[in-house]
Structures are given as C-alpha cells and as structure tokens.
Amino acid sequence: AVVSTQSTGECEEFKNTKNIKLKSLDSICHKNKKCLHMEVVEEKACGFGARKYFAGKWVGTPVLNSDGRDKKFEAAFWRLYKYIGGANAKKTKVPMTLPMVSNTYLNENFTEQGTVMYLRLPAAFQNNPPKPTDQLVFFDDSPEDVIVYYRALGKEAKSEDVLKQEFEKLATALNKAGKKFYPYVAVAGGYTMPGIGAQRSEVMFAAIENDGRSPGTVFSKKRS
C-alpha cells in the first residue's frame, strides 16, 4: 500500500504507516511559470484533491508499442522534449510546463485503447506555436476549463501495479463523495525527474459537469 498525500487528507480506509517522501506542489511551482495554467479548487472530501486546468492548447505524441514495452514512454517523452528544445519549424525553444501527462484511453469494457503523452503549451505560445518537424508530434485543444480530481504519489508511481491501485482508490473516493467523473481516460501526471530527489506523480480523472456533460478536453475526450 502507498500513502498518498492529498490536499484534503487521506480516507481512513486508505491509511497505513508508511512514510512516503512526496514532493509538494508548492515547492515545484513556487516562483516559476510552469504551473500558471491551473489553480487549486477547494475540496473537503477525503482521498483526493481537485484543481482547475484552464482552456488552452497542448502538444502531444502517441505512446507507441513499437518503441518497446520498456522504452515506449521514454521515447514519447523525448519526442516532446525535442520539440520544446527546438525541433520545430522555427527552431524555437519553448519553456516547459508541468505536469507532463500521459492519457490512457479505455473503451466501455475498460480495455486499453492507446496512450498519448501531452505537455501544455505556455501562454506565450498558445496562439501561434511553432509547427513540429516530427510527424508524430501534434497539437490538441482544450476549449473549456476543466476540473480534475487527483491522488498524489511519490517514487512508487513507477510501478504499474501501484498506479492501478491508486486509480482504483481515486474512483472509490470519488464515488464515496458523490463526485461524477469521466472514467474512460486514466491520466497520469509527472512533475519531477525520475530517480532524482523527492518525487511527485499524480493519477487523475476529469470531472463531469452537473448537466452530465464531459468537457471536450485532453483529459476527457476520446481519440479515434
């Protein structure tokens, strides 16, 4: 089991005695511009936190099985990192934002249909971002603000089993709190460099609006 520090406190059924070294969001985002596209949403229920992501443009790339089971996420990361490092039509460096998110798309039977990795484009590049030179890199729009529910983890996030358990805990906590969410996109967000110092990752689901609508954002829309 894993202790996940949430903004509203852990639910009793998820608590244990382990002390997981988790990097705080304040220490990551304070005094820089990497997190300006989101804000905290007050939430009193246990087991999860909530934040709003503002509407805007993201740059993404597919996570390809052809890159190898152990290398596919690394390969996707480097495609995005090269793009912001200047592998674009203008050879322009684009400041990195956080978190980097990996969206795993599920069908109605919760079978994985594929994964896409995304970075939010910073404000200065929202209207006219440099075109990618890699055909596997593309832009995706989130035309609306969206509330996202999350659970935060430390270094244990590198385990697929732990991630699965944390998604299950998140769903359990949301159902207990009566929160409606979109379960067909499982979002994993990374804030820190793996293996270096304290870690922070998150599992997330997008909220469904009171009218039953699922906002067409990178967190909640299906990909063809």
JSON list of C-alpha atoms in Angstrom, two decimals:
[
{"chain": "A", "resi": 1, "resn": "ALA", "atom": "CA", "xyz": [0.00, 0.00, 0.00]},
{"chain": "A", "resi": 2, "resn": "VAL", "atom": "CA", "xyz": [1.05, 3.59, -0.60]},
{"chain": "A", "resi": 3, "resn": "VAL", "atom": "CA", "xyz": [0.41, 6.73, 1.39]},
{"chain": "A", "resi": 4, "resn": "SER", "atom": "CA", "xyz": [-0.73, 9.45, -1.00]},
{"chain": "A", "resi": 5, "resn": "THR", "atom": "CA", "xyz": [-0.78, 12.98, 0.36]},
{"chain": "A", "resi": 6, "resn": "GLN", "atom": "CA", "xyz": [-3.96, 14.68, -0.81]},
{"chain": "A", "resi": 7, "resn": "SER", "atom": "CA", "xyz": [-4.96, 18.30, -0.30]},
{"chain": "A", "resi": 8, "resn": "THR", "atom": "CA", "xyz": [-7.97, 17.26, 1.77]},
{"chain": "A", "resi": 9, "resn": "GLY", "atom": "CA", "xyz": [-6.46, 14.40, 3.77]},
{"chain": "A", "resi": 10, "resn": "GLU", "atom": "CA", "xyz": [-6.44, 10.66, 3.32]},
{"chain": "A", "resi": 11, "resn": "CYS", "atom": "CA", "xyz": [-9.50, 8.48, 3.83]},
{"chain": "A", "resi": 12, "resn": "GLU", "atom": "CA", "xyz": [-9.27, 6.16, 6.83]},
{"chain": "A", "resi": 13, "resn": "GLU", "atom": "CA", "xyz": [-9.61, 3.04, 4.67]},
{"chain": "A", "resi": 14, "resn": "PHE", "atom": "CA", "xyz": [-6.53, 4.03, 2.64]},
{"chain": "A", "resi": 15, "resn": "LYS", "atom": "CA", "xyz": [-4.23, 4.95, 5.53]},
{"chain": "A", "resi": 16, "resn": "ASN", "atom": "CA", "xyz": [-1.15, 2.96, 6.55]},
{"chain": "A", "resi": 17, "resn": "THR", "atom": "CA", "xyz": [2.03, 3.60, 8.48]},
{"chain": "A", "resi": 18, "resn": "LYS", "atom": "CA", "xyz": [4.47, 4.04, 5.58]},
{"chain": "A", "resi": 19, "resn": "ASN", "atom": "CA", "xyz": [6.17, 7.40, 5.21]},
{"chain": "A", "resi": 20, "resn": "ILE", "atom": "CA", "xyz": [6.41, 8.20, 1.51]},
{"chain": "A", "resi": 21, "resn": "LYS", "atom": "CA", "xyz": [8.68, 11.11, 0.55]},
{"chain": "A", "resi": 22, "resn": "LEU", "atom": "CA", "xyz": [6.43, 13.20, -1.64]},
{"chain": "A", "resi": 23, "resn": "LYS", "atom": "CA", "xyz": [7.49, 16.50, -3.19]},
{"chain": "A", "resi": 24, "resn": "SER", "atom": "CA", "xyz": [4.95, 19.24, -2.54]},
{"chain": "A", "resi": 25, "resn": "LEU", "atom": "CA", "xyz": [3.34, 21.12, -5.39]},
{"chain": "A", "resi": 26, "resn": "ASP", "atom": "CA", "xyz": [4.31, 24.43, -3.78]},
{"chain": "A", "resi": 27, "resn": "SER", "atom": "CA", "xyz": [8.00, 23.51, -3.88]},
{"chain": "A", "resi": 28, "resn": "ILE", "atom": "CA", "xyz": [7.69, 22.58, -7.56]},
{"chain": "A", "resi": 29, "resn": "CYS", "atom": "CA", "xyz": [5.62, 25.52, -8.80]},
{"chain": "A", "resi": 30, "resn": "HIS", "atom": "CA", "xyz": [6.65, 28.33, -6.46]},
{"chain": "A", "resi": 31, "resn": "LYS", "atom": "CA", "xyz": [8.45, 31.26, -8.11]},
{"chain": "A", "resi": 32, "resn": "ASN", "atom": "CA", "xyz": [8.28, 29.85, -11.64]},
{"chain": "A", "resi": 33, "resn": "LYS", "atom": "CA", "xyz": [5.79, 29.89, -14.51]},
{"chain": "A", "resi": 34, "resn": "LYS", "atom": "CA", "xyz": [5.44, 26.16, -15.07]},
{"chain": "A", "resi": 35, "resn": "CYS", "atom": "CA", "xyz": [2.05, 25.80, -13.38]},
{"chain": "A", "resi": 36, "resn": "LEU", "atom": "CA", "xyz": [0.22, 29.01, -14.36]},
{"chain": "A", "resi": 37, "resn": "HIS", "atom": "CA", "xyz": [-2.35, 27.07, -16.41]},
{"chain": "A", "resi": 38, "resn": "MET", "atom": "CA", "xyz": [-4.00, 25.54, -13.34]},
{"chain": "A", "resi": 39, "resn": "GLU", "atom": "CA", "xyz": [-5.35, 26.54, -9.93]},
{"chain": "A", "resi": 40, "resn": "VAL", "atom": "CA", "xyz": [-6.37, 24.74, -6.75]},
{"chain": "A", "resi": 41, "resn": "VAL", "atom": "CA", "xyz": [-10.07, 24.03, -6.18]},
{"chain": "A", "resi": 42, "resn": "GLU", "atom": "CA", "xyz": [-11.18, 23.72, -2.56]},
{"chain": "A", "resi": 43, "resn": "GLU", "atom": "CA", "xyz": [-12.37, 20.20, -1.75]},
{"chain": "A", "resi": 44, "resn": "LYS", "atom": "CA", "xyz": [-13.43, 18.91, 1.69]},
{"chain": "A", "resi": 45, "resn": "ALA", "atom": "CA", "xyz": [-13.92, 15.20, 0.92]},
{"chain": "A", "resi": 46, "resn": "CYS", "atom": "CA", "xyz": [-11.14, 12.73, 1.78]},
{"chain": "A", "resi": 47, "resn": "GLY", "atom": "CA", "xyz": [-8.87, 10.77, -0.54]},
{"chain": "A", "resi": 48, "resn": "PHE", "atom": "CA", "xyz": [-8.39, 13.21, -3.38]},
{"chain": "A", "resi": 49, "resn": "GLY", "atom": "CA", "xyz": [-7.60, 16.78, -4.33]},
{"chain": "A", "resi": 50, "resn": "ALA", "atom": "CA", "xyz": [-9.10, 18.95, -7.05]},
{"chain": "A", "resi": 51, "resn": "ARG", "atom": "CA", "xyz": [-7.79, 21.60, -9.39]},
{"chain": "A", "resi": 52, "resn": "LYS", "atom": "CA", "xyz": [-8.91, 23.52, -12.44]},
{"chain": "A", "resi": 53, "resn": "TYR", "atom": "CA", "xyz": [-6.98, 23.38, -15.70]},
{"chain": "A", "resi": 54, "resn": "PHE", "atom": "CA", "xyz": [-7.66, 26.38, -17.90]},
{"chain": "A", "resi": 55, "resn": "ALA", "atom": "CA", "xyz": [-8.66, 26.07, -21.55]},
{"chain": "A", "resi": 56, "resn": "GLY", "atom": "CA", "xyz": [-5.77, 26.04, -23.97]},
{"chain": "A", "resi": 57, "resn": "LYS", "atom": "CA", "xyz": [-3.54, 24.23, -26.43]},
{"chain": "A", "resi": 58, "resn": "TRP", "atom": "CA", "xyz": [-1.36, 21.20, -25.64]},
{"chain": "A", "resi": 59, "resn": "VAL", "atom": "CA", "xyz": [1.36, 19.45, -27.64]},
{"chain": "A", "resi": 60, "resn": "GLY", "atom": "CA", "xyz": [1.15, 15.67, -27.73]},
{"chain": "A", "resi": 61, "resn": "THR", "atom": "CA", "xyz": [2.59, 12.47, -29.13]},
{"chain": "A", "resi": 62, "resn": "PRO", "atom": "CA", "xyz": [1.38, 8.85, -29.06]},
{"chain": "A", "resi": 63, "resn": "VAL", "atom": "CA", "xyz": [3.00, 6.27, -26.80]},
{"chain": "A", "resi": 64, "resn": "LEU", "atom": "CA", "xyz": [3.83, 3.54, -29.31]},
{"chain": "A", "resi": 65, "resn": "ASN", "atom": "CA", "xyz": [4.10, -0.15, -28.55]},
{"chain": "A", "resi": 66, "resn": "SER", "atom": "CA", "xyz": [6.50, -0.36, -31.48]},
{"chain": "A", "resi": 67, "resn": "ASP", "atom": "CA", "xyz": [9.03, 1.55, -29.37]},
{"chain": "A", "resi": 68, "resn": "GLY", "atom": "CA", "xyz": [9.15, -1.41, -26.96]},
{"chain": "A", "resi": 69, "resn": "ARG", "atom": "CA", "xyz": [7.34, -2.10, -23.70]},
{"chain": "A", "resi": 70, "resn": "ASP", "atom": "CA", "xyz": [10.17, -0.76, -21.55]},
{"chain": "A", "resi": 71, "resn": "LYS", "atom": "CA", "xyz": [11.07, 2.18, -23.80]},
{"chain": "A", "resi": 72, "resn": "LYS", "atom": "CA", "xyz": [7.79, 3.49, -25.20]},
{"chain": "A", "resi": 73, "resn": "PHE", "atom": "CA", "xyz": [7.16, 6.16, -22.56]},
{"chain": "A", "resi": 74, "resn": "GLU", "atom": "CA", "xyz": [10.77, 7.30, -22.69]},
{"chain": "A", "resi": 75, "resn": "ALA", "atom": "CA", "xyz": [10.56, 7.56, -26.48]},
{"chain": "A", "resi": 76, "resn": "ALA", "atom": "CA", "xyz": [7.37, 9.65, -26.27]},
{"chain": "A", "resi": 77, "resn": "PHE", "atom": "CA", "xyz": [8.97, 11.90, -23.66]},
{"chain": "A", "resi": 78, "resn": "TRP", "atom": "CA", "xyz": [11.97, 12.58, -25.87]},
{"chain": "A", "resi": 79, "resn": "ARG", "atom": "CA", "xyz": [9.79, 13.46, -28.86]},
{"chain": "A", "resi": 80, "resn": "LEU", "atom": "CA", "xyz": [8.06, 16.16, -26.79]},
{"chain": "A", "resi": 81, "resn": "TYR", "atom": "CA", "xyz": [11.29, 17.27, -25.14]},
{"chain": "A", "resi": 82, "resn": "LYS", "atom": "CA", "xyz": [12.99, 17.67, -28.53]},
{"chain": "A", "resi": 83, "resn": "TYR", "atom": "CA", "xyz": [10.02, 19.71, -29.76]},
{"chain": "A", "resi": 84, "resn": "ILE", "atom": "CA", "xyz": [10.26, 22.21, -26.90]},
{"chain": "A", "resi": 85, "resn": "GLY", "atom": "CA", "xyz": [14.06, 22.14, -27.24]},
{"chain": "A", "resi": 86, "resn": "GLY", "atom": "CA", "xyz": [13.91, 23.47, -30.80]},
{"chain": "A", "resi": 87, "resn": "ALA", "atom": "CA", "xyz": [12.89, 20.56, -33.05]},
{"chain": "A", "resi": 88, "resn": "ASN", "atom": "CA", "xyz": [10.19, 22.70, -34.64]},
{"chain": "A", "resi": 89, "resn": "ALA", "atom": "CA", "xyz": [9.74, 24.78, -37.78]},
{"chain": "A", "resi": 90, "resn": "LYS", "atom": "CA", "xyz": [11.06, 27.96, -36.13]},
{"chain": "A", "resi": 91, "resn": "LYS", "atom": "CA", "xyz": [13.82, 26.18, -34.20]},
{"chain": "A", "resi": 92, "resn": "THR", "atom": "CA", "xyz": [12.43, 27.95, -31.15]},
{"chain": "A", "resi": 93, "resn": "LYS", "atom": "CA", "xyz": [12.88, 26.79, -27.56]},
{"chain": "A", "resi": 94, "resn": "VAL", "atom": "CA", "xyz": [9.55, 26.51, -25.77]},
{"chain": "A", "resi": 95, "resn": "PRO", "atom": "CA", "xyz": [9.55, 26.73, -21.94]},
{"chain": "A", "resi": 96, "resn": "MET", "atom": "CA", "xyz": [8.43, 23.52, -20.26]},
{"chain": "A", "resi": 97, "resn": "THR", "atom": "CA", "xyz": [5.24, 23.42, -18.19]},
{"chain": "A", "resi": 98, "resn": "LEU", "atom": "CA", "xyz": [4.10, 20.91, -15.60]},
{"chain": "A", "resi": 99, "resn": "PRO", "atom": "CA", "xyz": [2.75, 18.36, -15.26]},
{"chain": "A", "resi": 100, "resn": "MET", "atom": "CA", "xyz": [3.58, 16.20, -18.24]},
{"chain": "A", "resi": 101, "resn": "VAL", "atom": "CA", "xyz": [0.54, 13.96, -18.60]},
{"chain": "A", "resi": 102, "resn": "SER", "atom": "CA", "xyz": [0.01, 10.54, -20.13]},
{"chain": "A", "resi": 103, "resn": "ASN", "atom": "CA", "xyz": [-3.60, 9.79, -21.03]},
{"chain": "A", "resi": 104, "resn": "THR", "atom": "CA", "xyz": [-4.57, 6.13, -21.37]},
{"chain": "A", "resi": 105, "resn": "TYR", "atom": "CA", "xyz": [-7.82, 5.74, -23.29]},
{"chain": "A", "resi": 106, "resn": "LEU", "atom": "CA", "xyz": [-10.23, 2.97, -22.30]},
{"chain": "A", "resi": 107, "resn": "ASN", "atom": "CA", "xyz": [-13.27, 1.52, -24.03]},
{"chain": "A", "resi": 108, "resn": "GLU", "atom": "CA", "xyz": [-16.60, 0.74, -22.35]},
{"chain": "A", "resi": 109, "resn": "ASN", "atom": "CA", "xyz": [-15.11, -2.53, -21.07]},
{"chain": "A", "resi": 110, "resn": "PHE", "atom": "CA", "xyz": [-12.11, -0.63, -19.64]},
{"chain": "A", "resi": 111, "resn": "THR", "atom": "CA", "xyz": [-9.73, -2.23, -22.11]},
{"chain": "A", "resi": 112, "resn": "GLU", "atom": "CA", "xyz": [-6.78, -0.02, -23.03]},
{"chain": "A", "resi": 113, "resn": "GLN", "atom": "CA", "xyz": [-7.04, 1.52, -26.49]},
{"chain": "A", "resi": 114, "resn": "GLY", "atom": "CA", "xyz": [-3.82, 3.54, -26.51]},
{"chain": "A", "resi": 115, "resn": "THR", "atom": "CA", "xyz": [-1.93, 6.29, -24.69]},
{"chain": "A", "resi": 116, "resn": "VAL", "atom": "CA", "xyz": [-0.96, 9.84, -25.62]},
{"chain": "A", "resi": 117, "resn": "MET", "atom": "CA", "xyz": [1.60, 11.98, -23.77]},
{"chain": "A", "resi": 118, "resn": "TYR", "atom": "CA", "xyz": [0.99, 15.73, -23.50]},
{"chain": "A", "resi": 119, "resn": "LEU", "atom": "CA", "xyz": [2.65, 18.98, -22.43]},
{"chain": "A", "resi": 120, "resn": "ARG", "atom": "CA", "xyz": [0.67, 22.17, -22.00]},
{"chain": "A", "resi": 121, "resn": "LEU", "atom": "CA", "xyz": [2.00, 24.98, -24.17]},
{"chain": "A", "resi": 122, "resn": "PRO", "atom": "CA", "xyz": [2.92, 28.11, -22.16]},
{"chain": "A", "resi": 123, "resn": "ALA", "atom": "CA", "xyz": [0.89, 31.31, -22.58]},
{"chain": "A", "resi": 124, "resn": "ALA", "atom": "CA", "xyz": [3.34, 32.97, -24.99]},
{"chain": "A", "resi": 125, "resn": "PHE", "atom": "CA", "xyz": [2.94, 30.06, -27.45]},
{"chain": "A", "resi": 126, "resn": "GLN", "atom": "CA", "xyz": [-0.82, 29.46, -27.20]},
{"chain": "A", "resi": 127, "resn": "ASN", "atom": "CA", "xyz": [-1.88, 31.46, -30.26]},
{"chain": "A", "resi": 128, "resn": "ASN", "atom": "CA", "xyz": [0.91, 30.64, -32.69]},
{"chain": "A", "resi": 129, "resn": "PRO", "atom": "CA", "xyz": [3.07, 27.70, -31.57]},
{"chain": "A", "resi": 130, "resn": "PRO", "atom": "CA", "xyz": [5.91, 26.62, -33.87]},
{"chain": "A", "resi": 131, "resn": "LYS", "atom": "CA", "xyz": [4.92, 23.65, -36.01]},
{"chain": "A", "resi": 132, "resn": "PRO", "atom": "CA", "xyz": [6.52, 20.32, -35.09]},
{"chain": "A", "resi": 133, "resn": "THR", "atom": "CA", "xyz": [9.01, 18.82, -37.51]},
{"chain": "A", "resi": 134, "resn": "ASP", "atom": "CA", "xyz": [8.28, 15.30, -36.24]},
{"chain": "A", "resi": 135, "resn": "GLN", "atom": "CA", "xyz": [5.08, 13.91, -37.79]},
{"chain": "A", "resi": 136, "resn": "LEU", "atom": "CA", "xyz": [4.36, 12.06, -34.53]},
{"chain": "A", "resi": 137, "resn": "VAL", "atom": "CA", "xyz": [4.05, 15.35, -32.63]},
{"chain": "A", "resi": 138, "resn": "PHE", "atom": "CA", "xyz": [0.79, 17.30, -32.87]},
{"chain": "A", "resi": 139, "resn": "PHE", "atom": "CA", "xyz": [-1.37, 19.94, -31.17]},
{"chain": "A", "resi": 140, "resn": "ASP", "atom": "CA", "xyz": [-4.59, 19.30, -29.29]},
{"chain": "A", "resi": 141, "resn": "ASP", "atom": "CA", "xyz": [-7.01, 21.91, -27.97]},
{"chain": "A", "resi": 142, "resn": "SER", "atom": "CA", "xyz": [-8.89, 22.00, -24.67]},
{"chain": "A", "resi": 143, "resn": "PRO", "atom": "CA", "xyz": [-11.56, 24.60, -25.49]},
{"chain": "A", "resi": 144, "resn": "GLU", "atom": "CA", "xyz": [-13.01, 24.67, -21.97]},
{"chain": "A", "resi": 145, "resn": "ASP", "atom": "CA", "xyz": [-11.72, 24.86, -18.42]},
{"chain": "A", "resi": 146, "resn": "VAL", "atom": "CA", "xyz": [-11.94, 21.50, -16.67]},
{"chain": "A", "resi": 147, "resn": "ILE", "atom": "CA", "xyz": [-11.92, 20.33, -13.05]},
{"chain": "A", "resi": 148, "resn": "VAL", "atom": "CA", "xyz": [-9.61, 17.36, -12.47]},
{"chain": "A", "resi": 149, "resn": "TYR", "atom": "CA", "xyz": [-9.59, 15.11, -9.39]},
{"chain": "A", "resi": 150, "resn": "TYR", "atom": "CA", "xyz": [-6.26, 13.60, -8.37]},
{"chain": "A", "resi": 151, "resn": "ARG", "atom": "CA", "xyz": [-4.28, 11.48, -5.94]},
{"chain": "A", "resi": 152, "resn": "ALA", "atom": "CA", "xyz": [-0.59, 12.29, -5.44]},
{"chain": "A", "resi": 153, "resn": "LEU", "atom": "CA", "xyz": [2.21, 9.72, -5.14]},
{"chain": "A", "resi": 154, "resn": "GLY", "atom": "CA", "xyz": [5.95, 9.62, -4.52]},
{"chain": "A", "resi": 155, "resn": "LYS", "atom": "CA", "xyz": [8.54, 7.33, -6.08]},
{"chain": "A", "resi": 156, "resn": "GLU", "atom": "CA", "xyz": [6.18, 4.32, -6.04]},
{"chain": "A", "resi": 157, "resn": "ALA", "atom": "CA", "xyz": [4.44, 5.75, -9.10]},
{"chain": "A", "resi": 158, "resn": "LYS", "atom": "CA", "xyz": [6.96, 3.94, -11.31]},
{"chain": "A", "resi": 159, "resn": "SER", "atom": "CA", "xyz": [5.13, 0.67, -10.53]},
{"chain": "A", "resi": 160, "resn": "GLU", "atom": "CA", "xyz": [2.24, -0.14, -12.88]},
{"chain": "A", "resi": 161, "resn": "ASP", "atom": "CA", "xyz": [0.54, -2.12, -10.10]},
{"chain": "A", "resi": 162, "resn": "VAL", "atom": "CA", "xyz": [0.69, 0.86, -7.75]},
{"chain": "A", "resi": 163, "resn": "LEU", "atom": "CA", "xyz": [-0.72, 3.18, -10.40]},
{"chain": "A", "resi": 164, "resn": "LYS", "atom": "CA", "xyz": [-3.61, 0.80, -11.00]},
{"chain": "A", "resi": 165, "resn": "GLN", "atom": "CA", "xyz": [-4.31, 0.63, -7.26]},
{"chain": "A", "resi": 166, "resn": "GLU", "atom": "CA", "xyz": [-4.23, 4.41, -6.98]},
{"chain": "A", "resi": 167, "resn": "PHE", "atom": "CA", "xyz": [-6.69, 4.83, -9.86]},
{"chain": "A", "resi": 168, "resn": "GLU", "atom": "CA", "xyz": [-8.99, 2.38, -8.06]},
{"chain": "A", "resi": 169, "resn": "LYS", "atom": "CA", "xyz": [-8.62, 4.32, -4.80]},
{"chain": "A", "resi": 170, "resn": "LEU", "atom": "CA", "xyz": [-9.35, 7.57, -6.62]},
{"chain": "A", "resi": 171, "resn": "ALA", "atom": "CA", "xyz": [-12.51, 6.12, -8.16]},
{"chain": "A", "resi": 172, "resn": "THR", "atom": "CA", "xyz": [-13.58, 4.74, -4.77]},
{"chain": "A", "resi": 173, "resn": "ALA", "atom": "CA", "xyz": [-13.04, 8.08, -3.03]},
{"chain": "A", "resi": 174, "resn": "LEU", "atom": "CA", "xyz": [-14.89, 10.00, -5.77]},
{"chain": "A", "resi": 175, "resn": "ASN", "atom": "CA", "xyz": [-17.85, 7.64, -5.69]},
{"chain": "A", "resi": 176, "resn": "LYS", "atom": "CA", "xyz": [-17.95, 7.88, -1.89]},
{"chain": "A", "resi": 177, "resn": "ALA", "atom": "CA", "xyz": [-18.01, 11.67, -2.15]},
{"chain": "A", "resi": 178, "resn": "GLY", "atom": "CA", "xyz": [-20.72, 11.61, -4.82]},
{"chain": "A", "resi": 179, "resn": "LYS", "atom": "CA", "xyz": [-18.47, 13.14, -7.47]},
{"chain": "A", "resi": 180, "resn": "LYS", "atom": "CA", "xyz": [-19.18, 12.46, -11.14]},
{"chain": "A", "resi": 181, "resn": "PHE", "atom": "CA", "xyz": [-16.10, 11.79, -13.24]},
{"chain": "A", "resi": 182, "resn": "TYR", "atom": "CA", "xyz": [-15.09, 10.52, -16.67]},
{"chain": "A", "resi": 183, "resn": "PRO", "atom": "CA", "xyz": [-13.59, 7.03, -16.18]},
{"chain": "A", "resi": 184, "resn": "TYR", "atom": "CA", "xyz": [-12.52, 6.30, -19.76]},
{"chain": "A", "resi": 185, "resn": "VAL", "atom": "CA", "xyz": [-9.37, 8.43, -19.73]},
{"chain": "A", "resi": 186, "resn": "ALA", "atom": "CA", "xyz": [-6.89, 7.46, -16.99]},
{"chain": "A", "resi": 187, "resn": "VAL", "atom": "CA", "xyz": [-4.48, 10.39, -16.64]},
{"chain": "A", "resi": 188, "resn": "ALA", "atom": "CA", "xyz": [-1.04, 10.03, -15.05]},
{"chain": "A", "resi": 189, "resn": "GLY", "atom": "CA", "xyz": [0.82, 13.29, -14.42]},
{"chain": "A", "resi": 190, "resn": "GLY", "atom": "CA", "xyz": [4.54, 13.70, -13.72]},
{"chain": "A", "resi": 191, "resn": "TYR", "atom": "CA", "xyz": [6.17, 16.71, -12.06]},
{"chain": "A", "resi": 192, "resn": "THR", "atom": "CA", "xyz": [9.71, 15.54, -11.29]},
{"chain": "A", "resi": 193, "resn": "MET", "atom": "CA", "xyz": [12.67, 13.86, -12.95]},
{"chain": "A", "resi": 194, "resn": "PRO", "atom": "CA", "xyz": [12.53, 10.12, -12.14]},
{"chain": "A", "resi": 195, "resn": "GLY", "atom": "CA", "xyz": [15.28, 8.94, -9.81]},
{"chain": "A", "resi": 196, "resn": "ILE", "atom": "CA", "xyz": [16.40, 12.42, -8.74]},
{"chain": "A", "resi": 197, "resn": "GLY", "atom": "CA", "xyz": [15.37, 13.58, -5.26]},
{"chain": "A", "resi": 198, "resn": "ALA", "atom": "CA", "xyz": [11.84, 13.61, -3.89]},
{"chain": "A", "resi": 199, "resn": "GLN", "atom": "CA", "xyz": [9.22, 12.62, -6.43]},
{"chain": "A", "resi": 200, "resn": "ARG", "atom": "CA", "xyz": [5.69, 13.68, -7.31]},
{"chain": "A", "resi": 201, "resn": "SER", "atom": "CA", "xyz": [3.29, 11.99, -9.68]},
{"chain": "A", "resi": 202, "resn": "GLU", "atom": "CA", "xyz": [-0.49, 12.02, -9.79]},
{"chain": "A", "resi": 203, "resn": "VAL", "atom": "CA", "xyz": [-3.35, 9.88, -11.05]},
{"chain": "A", "resi": 204, "resn": "MET", "atom": "CA", "xyz": [-6.31, 11.88, -12.32]},
{"chain": "A", "resi": 205, "resn": "PHE", "atom": "CA", "xyz": [-9.85, 11.73, -13.64]},
{"chain": "A", "resi": 206, "resn": "ALA", "atom": "CA", "xyz": [-11.73, 14.64, -15.22]},
{"chain": "A", "resi": 207, "resn": "ALA", "atom": "CA", "xyz": [-14.91, 15.82, -13.55]},
{"chain": "A", "resi": 208, "resn": "ILE", "atom": "CA", "xyz": [-18.25, 15.59, -15.33]},
{"chain": "A", "resi": 209, "resn": "GLU", "atom": "CA", "xyz": [-20.32, 18.76, -15.21]},
{"chain": "A", "resi": 210, "resn": "ASN", "atom": "CA", "xyz": [-23.61, 18.97, -13.30]},
{"chain": "A", "resi": 211, "resn": "ASP", "atom": "CA", "xyz": [-25.51, 18.77, -16.58]},
{"chain": "A", "resi": 212, "resn": "GLY", "atom": "CA", "xyz": [-23.91, 15.38, -17.26]},
{"chain": "A", "resi": 213, "resn": "ARG", "atom": "CA", "xyz": [-21.60, 16.78, -19.90]},
{"chain": "A", "resi": 214, "resn": "SER", "atom": "CA", "xyz": [-17.98, 15.66, -20.19]},
{"chain": "A", "resi": 215, "resn": "PRO", "atom": "CA", "xyz": [-15.93, 18.67, -21.35]},
{"chain": "A", "resi": 216, "resn": "GLY", "atom": "CA", "xyz": [-14.11, 18.03, -24.63]},
{"chain": "A", "resi": 217, "resn": "THR", "atom": "CA", "xyz": [-10.63, 18.47, -23.19]},
{"chain": "A", "resi": 218, "resn": "VAL", "atom": "CA", "xyz": [-7.41, 16.48, -23.42]},
{"chain": "A", "resi": 219, "resn": "PHE", "atom": "CA", "xyz": [-8.45, 14.94, -20.09]},
{"chain": "A", "resi": 220, "resn": "SER", "atom": "CA", "xyz": [-11.80, 13.60, -21.21]},
{"chain": "A", "resi": 221, "resn": "LYS", "atom": "CA", "xyz": [-12.30, 13.25, -24.93]},
{"chain": "A", "resi": 222, "resn": "LYS", "atom": "CA", "xyz": [-11.91, 10.00, -26.83]},
{"chain": "A", "resi": 223, "resn": "ARG", "atom": "CA", "xyz": [-9.32, 9.67, -29.54]},
{"chain": "A", "resi": 224, "resn": "SER", "atom": "CA", "xyz": [-10.04, 7.92, -32.82]}
]
